[in-house]
Amino acid sequence: MGRAPCCEKMGLKKGPWTPEEDQILISYIHKYGHGNWRALPKLAGLLRCGKSCRLRWINYLRPDIKRGNFTKEEEETIIELHQMLGNRWSAIAARLPGRTDNEIKNVWHTHLKKRLIINNNDDVIVQKSKRQRNHESYDDDNNIKIDDTKYDNDNNSNNDSLVVSSPPQSSSSYNSFISTDDQNFSETMDDQFWTEVFSSESDENDHNNHEFDFTLTNSNNNVDYDQDMEFWFNVFTRSADLPELLL
DNA sequence: AACAAACACAACCGCCGCAGG
DNA sequence: GCCTGCGGCGGTTGTGTTTGT
């Protein structure tokens, strides 16, 4: 038997904090600080355990917490740091001023993880949520349609994800399983950089399900596959200026 | 409009490492 | 060296909200 949970003690309250409790905690910490979390609730007159007080203060009440949605830059930083540090949320939070480990963890699990997965073959998988799968998605900035995807049936029989194979190191073409609306696709790609879209094929019985193989070339006509994960993430989430990525 | 499914996020749980006795 | 208490951390859950059917 492990140690009993601290909040199971008689009379200690659990669940969401009330504004009154918040105010008591804030006032106490402003006056006396939080030297001893275990003793704090009793001294402050709160029917909470020390852990609960600490969590509430660190994750919600602290004055230096930045509220609101994560910016694109913050999300990219999280992805980068997660590549380096793994699930060390507190270490990641330390590099994102105003954000808490809990918040970052939540964002990762609810947004980022579902959008970006590296499988055993080092393939980059951009996975769509079930809700996303039911809708057509457009990037507000460039109008690229990112729906109508062809899903990888071998690995994802439930059609949950879009698999992008690792770029070949010596081949002159990069085969992608990207499927998109060909008209939107060609309109948004700068011909100077994205010079060719070829061998497109579509299922005659399903006109919403197109598949393209395409070649990526930069302005010097040099194929450039050697991009890091962030690049591919940006490409498939349409969160960056695509042609500039190839410069 | 009602219900179900999916999402978002605050909060809890349990483990671990460290410090002090 | 061992035990205990505490803070900190990461995983998980609970619940309110949003979106889809």
Short mmCIF file of C-alpha atoms (C1' of nucleotides) in Angstrom, two decimals:
data_model
loop_
_atom_site.label_atom_id
_atom_site.label_comp_id
_atom_site.label_asym_id
_atom_site.label_seq_id
_atom_site.Cartn_x
_atom_site.Cartn_y
_atom_site.Cartn_z
CA MET A 1 0.00 0.00 0.00
CA GLY A 2 1.35 3.37 -0.95
CA ARG A 3 0.92 6.57 0.90
CA ALA A 4 -2.69 7.64 1.12
CA PRO A 5 -3.65 10.53 -1.14
CA CYS A 6 -3.32 13.74 0.81
CA CYS A 7 -6.79 15.01 -0.10
CA GLU A 8 -8.56 12.04 1.37
CA LYS A 9 -8.19 13.56 4.78
CA MET A 10 -11.44 14.51 6.41
CA GLY A 11 -13.01 17.72 5.30
CA LEU A 12 -10.60 18.63 2.54
CA LYS A 13 -12.34 19.94 -0.51
CA LYS A 14 -11.68 18.69 -4.05
CA GLY A 15 -12.76 19.80 -7.47
CA PRO A 16 -12.91 23.19 -9.14
CA TRP A 17 -11.79 26.23 -7.17
CA THR A 18 -14.28 28.97 -6.38
CA PRO A 19 -13.45 32.66 -6.87
CA GLU A 20 -13.55 33.05 -3.09
CA GLU A 21 -10.96 30.33 -2.60
CA ASP A 22 -8.80 31.87 -5.29
CA GLN A 23 -8.97 35.23 -3.56
CA ILE A 24 -8.01 33.74 -0.22
CA LEU A 25 -5.04 31.96 -1.75
CA ILE A 26 -3.87 35.03 -3.67
CA SER A 27 -4.18 37.27 -0.62
CA TYR A 28 -2.31 34.86 1.58
CA ILE A 29 0.56 34.36 -0.85
CA HIS A 30 0.85 38.09 -1.46
CA LYS A 31 1.12 38.64 2.29
CA TYR A 32 3.20 35.69 3.41
CA GLY A 33 4.54 33.92 0.34
CA HIS A 34 4.38 30.16 -0.08
CA GLY A 35 7.28 28.82 1.89
CA ASN A 36 5.46 25.73 3.08
CA TRP A 37 2.70 24.45 0.84
CA ARG A 38 1.61 21.80 3.29
CA ALA A 39 1.04 24.30 6.04
CA LEU A 40 -0.39 27.00 3.78
CA PRO A 41 -4.03 25.91 3.49
CA LYS A 42 -4.44 25.66 7.23
CA LEU A 43 -2.80 29.02 7.81
CA ALA A 44 -4.79 30.66 5.03
CA GLY A 45 -8.06 29.09 6.13
CA LEU A 46 -8.58 26.95 3.05
CA LEU A 47 -10.10 23.48 3.11
CA ARG A 48 -7.67 22.26 0.50
CA CYS A 49 -4.53 20.20 0.61
CA GLY A 50 -1.17 21.82 0.01
CA LYS A 51 -0.73 20.15 -3.33
CA SER A 52 -4.01 21.48 -4.57
CA CYS A 53 -3.06 25.01 -3.48
CA ARG A 54 0.33 24.77 -5.11
CA LEU A 55 -1.15 23.53 -8.39
CA ARG A 56 -3.81 26.20 -8.41
CA TRP A 57 -1.23 28.92 -7.82
CA ILE A 58 1.34 27.64 -10.30
CA ASN A 59 -1.05 26.77 -13.09
CA TYR A 60 -3.67 29.47 -12.78
CA LEU A 61 -3.24 32.25 -10.25
CA ARG A 62 0.38 33.23 -10.64
CA PRO A 63 0.50 36.83 -11.88
CA ASP A 64 3.07 36.16 -14.60
CA ILE A 65 0.99 33.56 -16.40
CA LYS A 66 0.21 34.31 -20.01
CA ARG A 67 -3.38 33.44 -20.82
CA GLY A 68 -4.89 32.82 -24.21
CA ASN A 69 -4.14 30.69 -27.21
CA PHE A 70 -0.66 29.59 -28.05
CA THR A 71 0.92 31.44 -30.95
CA LYS A 72 2.28 29.67 -33.98
CA GLU A 73 5.79 30.46 -32.73
CA GLU A 74 5.04 28.97 -29.33
CA GLU A 75 3.66 25.82 -30.90
CA GLU A 76 6.72 25.49 -33.09
CA THR A 77 8.94 25.97 -30.06
CA ILE A 78 7.10 23.26 -28.20
CA ILE A 79 7.50 20.86 -31.10
CA GLU A 80 11.20 21.65 -31.35
CA LEU A 81 11.78 21.32 -27.63
CA HIS A 82 9.75 18.15 -27.44
CA GLN A 83 12.01 16.66 -30.10
CA MET A 84 14.99 17.46 -27.90
CA LEU A 85 13.58 16.92 -24.41
CA GLY A 86 10.72 14.49 -24.77
CA ASN A 87 7.90 14.68 -22.23
CA ARG A 88 9.86 16.88 -19.85
CA TRP A 89 7.11 19.45 -19.67
CA SER A 90 8.63 21.50 -16.90
CA ALA A 91 11.87 21.82 -18.88
CA ILE A 92 9.90 22.90 -21.92
CA ALA A 93 7.85 25.34 -19.84
CA ALA A 94 11.04 26.87 -18.50
CA ARG A 95 11.82 27.99 -22.04
CA LEU A 96 8.37 29.43 -22.67
CA PRO A 97 7.88 32.42 -20.37
CA GLY A 98 4.39 32.68 -18.94
CA ARG A 99 3.37 29.16 -19.89
CA THR A 100 3.00 26.34 -17.41
CA ASP A 101 4.01 22.73 -17.78
CA ASN A 102 0.41 21.70 -17.36
CA GLU A 103 -0.74 24.03 -20.11
CA ILE A 104 1.98 22.86 -22.48
CA LYS A 105 1.17 19.26 -21.70
CA ASN A 106 -2.49 19.92 -22.48
CA VAL A 107 -1.68 21.65 -25.74
CA TRP A 108 0.57 18.82 -26.74
CA HIS A 109 -1.98 16.14 -26.04
CA THR A 110 -4.96 17.99 -27.49
CA HIS A 111 -3.41 19.70 -30.51
CA LEU A 112 0.15 19.00 -31.43
CA LYS A 113 0.48 15.28 -30.79
CA LYS A 114 -2.53 14.56 -32.94
CA ARG A 115 -1.14 16.63 -35.76
CA LEU A 116 2.37 15.30 -35.79
CA ILE A 117 3.55 11.77 -35.24
CA ILE A 118 6.82 10.08 -36.13
CA ASN A 119 6.33 6.38 -36.61
CA ASN A 120 8.85 3.54 -36.41
CA ASN A 121 10.05 4.11 -39.96
CA ASP A 122 10.78 7.76 -39.22
CA ASP A 123 7.87 8.70 -41.40
CA VAL A 124 6.24 11.98 -40.66
CA ILE A 125 2.56 11.51 -40.14
CA VAL A 126 0.20 14.42 -40.05
CA GLN A 127 -2.84 13.09 -38.38
CA LYS A 128 -6.20 14.68 -38.59
CA SER A 129 -8.64 14.64 -35.76
CA LYS A 130 -11.91 12.83 -36.21
CA ARG A 131 -13.64 16.16 -36.23
CA GLN A 132 -11.31 17.47 -38.89
CA ARG A 133 -11.91 14.44 -41.02
CA ASN A 134 -15.51 15.37 -41.42
CA HIS A 135 -14.76 18.79 -42.78
CA GLU A 136 -12.86 20.54 -45.44
CA SER A 137 -10.09 22.65 -44.02
CA TYR A 138 -8.56 25.75 -45.41
CA ASP A 139 -5.68 27.71 -44.15
CA ASP A 140 -6.83 31.26 -43.62
CA ASP A 141 -3.64 32.68 -45.04
CA ASN A 142 -3.13 30.80 -48.25
CA ASN A 143 -6.38 29.02 -48.94
CA ILE A 144 -4.72 25.69 -49.41
CA LYS A 145 -7.24 22.96 -49.10
CA ILE A 146 -5.91 20.30 -46.79
CA ASP A 147 -8.77 17.91 -46.88
CA ASP A 148 -9.55 15.21 -49.41
CA THR A 149 -6.57 13.35 -48.15
CA LYS A 150 -5.69 9.86 -49.15
CA TYR A 151 -5.15 7.91 -46.03
CA ASP A 152 -2.59 5.25 -45.57
CA ASN A 153 -4.67 2.12 -45.62
CA ASP A 154 -1.85 -0.21 -44.66
CA ASN A 155 -1.01 1.39 -41.38
CA ASN A 156 -4.19 3.18 -40.56
CA SER A 157 -7.14 1.12 -41.50
CA ASN A 158 -9.39 3.50 -39.66
CA ASN A 159 -8.37 6.28 -42.04
CA ASP A 160 -7.11 8.49 -39.27
CA SER A 161 -3.97 9.86 -40.72
CA LEU A 162 -2.06 11.14 -43.64
CA VAL A 163 1.31 9.48 -44.01
CA VAL A 164 4.21 11.22 -45.65
CA SER A 165 7.10 8.91 -46.31
CA SER A 166 10.58 10.05 -45.40
CA PRO A 167 12.17 11.91 -48.28
CA PRO A 168 14.50 9.65 -50.27
CA GLN A 169 18.11 10.72 -50.05
CA SER A 170 19.18 9.84 -53.58
CA SER A 171 16.03 9.71 -55.59
CA SER A 172 14.97 12.57 -57.79
CA SER A 173 11.40 12.44 -56.79
CA TYR A 174 9.59 12.64 -53.57
CA ASN A 175 6.45 10.63 -53.45
CA SER A 176 3.86 11.96 -51.19
CA PHE A 177 0.54 10.60 -50.28
CA ILE A 178 -0.74 14.10 -50.14
CA SER A 179 -4.03 14.39 -51.82
CA THR A 180 -5.67 17.65 -52.27
CA ASP A 181 -7.84 19.49 -54.62
CA ASP A 182 -5.66 19.90 -57.69
CA GLN A 183 -6.93 23.32 -58.54
CA ASN A 184 -6.30 24.80 -55.12
CA PHE A 185 -3.00 23.02 -54.93
CA SER A 186 -1.61 24.42 -58.16
CA GLU A 187 -2.93 27.90 -57.47
CA THR A 188 -1.16 28.19 -54.18
CA MET A 189 2.17 26.72 -55.15
CA ASP A 190 4.71 29.12 -56.53
CA ASP A 191 5.78 27.71 -59.87
CA GLN A 192 9.29 28.99 -59.37
CA PHE A 193 9.75 26.56 -56.53
CA TRP A 194 7.17 23.91 -56.91
CA THR A 195 7.76 23.26 -60.53
CA GLU A 196 5.95 20.11 -61.26
CA VAL A 197 2.92 18.28 -60.26
CA PHE A 198 2.70 15.12 -62.20
CA SER A 199 1.19 11.72 -62.51
CA SER A 200 -1.90 12.70 -60.71
CA GLU A 201 -4.50 10.09 -60.57
CA SER A 202 -7.96 9.96 -59.26
CA ASP A 203 -10.48 7.36 -58.50
CA GLU A 204 -13.13 7.66 -61.12
CA ASN A 205 -15.67 6.57 -58.61
CA ASP A 206 -14.58 9.03 -56.01
CA HIS A 207 -13.75 12.43 -57.36
CA ASN A 208 -13.07 13.77 -53.92
CA ASN A 209 -10.19 11.43 -53.43
CA HIS A 210 -7.29 12.53 -55.62
CA GLU A 211 -3.72 11.47 -55.25
CA PHE A 212 -0.60 13.29 -56.39
CA ASP A 213 3.01 12.46 -56.71
CA PHE A 214 5.09 15.57 -56.94
CA THR A 215 8.62 16.78 -57.17
CA LEU A 216 9.98 19.54 -55.01
CA THR A 217 12.55 21.77 -56.63
CA ASN A 218 13.99 25.06 -55.55
CA SER A 219 14.83 28.06 -57.69
CA ASN A 220 18.13 26.55 -58.80
CA ASN A 221 16.37 23.42 -59.87
CA ASN A 222 18.14 21.50 -57.15
CA VAL A 223 15.99 19.00 -55.42
CA ASP A 224 16.06 19.69 -51.74
CA TYR A 225 14.78 16.90 -49.57
CA ASP A 226 17.03 17.41 -46.64
CA GLN A 227 14.60 19.22 -44.45
CA ASP A 228 14.00 18.66 -40.80
CA MET A 229 10.79 17.61 -39.16
CA GLU A 230 9.73 21.19 -38.54
CA PHE A 231 9.88 21.85 -42.27
CA TRP A 232 7.58 18.96 -43.07
CA PHE A 233 5.33 19.92 -40.24
CA ASN A 234 5.04 23.42 -41.64
CA VAL A 235 4.39 22.11 -45.11
CA PHE A 236 1.58 19.88 -44.09
CA THR A 237 0.00 22.20 -41.63
CA ARG A 238 0.37 25.12 -44.00
CA SER A 239 1.59 27.20 -41.12
CA ALA A 240 4.46 28.82 -42.97
CA ASP A 241 5.32 30.48 -46.20
CA LEU A 242 6.06 27.39 -48.23
CA PRO A 243 8.36 28.69 -50.99
CA GLU A 244 10.57 30.51 -48.49
CA LEU A 245 11.21 27.26 -46.72
CA LEU A 246 13.09 25.99 -49.72
CA LEU A 247 15.42 28.97 -50.00
"C1'" DA B 1 -34.01 21.29 -31.14
"C1'" DA B 2 -32.08 17.35 -29.13
"C1'" DC B 3 -28.70 14.25 -28.61
"C1'" DA B 4 -24.02 12.37 -29.29
"C1'" DA B 5 -19.30 12.85 -30.13
"C1'" DA B 6 -15.24 15.32 -29.79
"C1'" DC B 7 -12.57 18.75 -27.74
"C1'" DA B 8 -10.29 21.65 -24.17
"C1'" DC B 9 -8.35 22.24 -19.97
"C1'" DA B 10 -8.38 22.36 -14.88
"C1'" DA B 11 -7.50 19.35 -11.39
"C1'" DC B 12 -6.18 15.03 -9.31
"C1'" DC B 13 -3.19 10.94 -8.53
"C1'" DG B 14 0.79 8.59 -7.65
"C1'" DC B 15 5.60 8.24 -8.14
"C1'" DC B 16 10.27 10.09 -7.57
"C1'" DG B 17 14.19 12.65 -5.79
"C1'" DC B 18 15.96 15.31 -2.27
"C1'" DA B 19 16.79 17.07 2.31
"C1'" DG B 20 16.71 16.69 7.11
"C1'" DG B 21 16.59 13.99 11.23
"C1'" DG C 1 22.20 3.97 5.79
"C1'" DC C 2 17.31 4.34 6.68
"C1'" DC C 3 13.00 6.73 7.29
"C1'" DT C 4 9.88 10.45 6.62
"C1'" DG C 5 7.98 14.57 4.72
"C1'" DC C 6 7.80 17.64 1.12
"C1'" DG C 7 7.94 19.65 -3.48
"C1'" DG C 8 7.91 18.66 -8.15
"C1'" DC C 9 6.72 16.18 -12.13
"C1'" DG C 10 4.22 13.55 -15.71
"C1'" DG C 11 0.20 10.75 -16.63
"C1'" DT C 12 -4.55 10.58 -16.35
"C1'" DT C 13 -9.27 11.83 -15.36
"C1'" DG C 14 -13.48 14.64 -14.92
"C1'" DT C 15 -16.35 17.90 -16.61
"C1'" DG C 16 -17.96 21.86 -19.12
"C1'" DT C 17 -18.10 23.51 -23.89
"C1'" DT C 18 -18.31 23.17 -28.76
"C1'" DT C 19 -19.45 21.00 -32.92
"C1'" DG C 20 -21.70 17.57 -35.80
"C1'" DT C 21 -25.70 14.75 -37.03
#
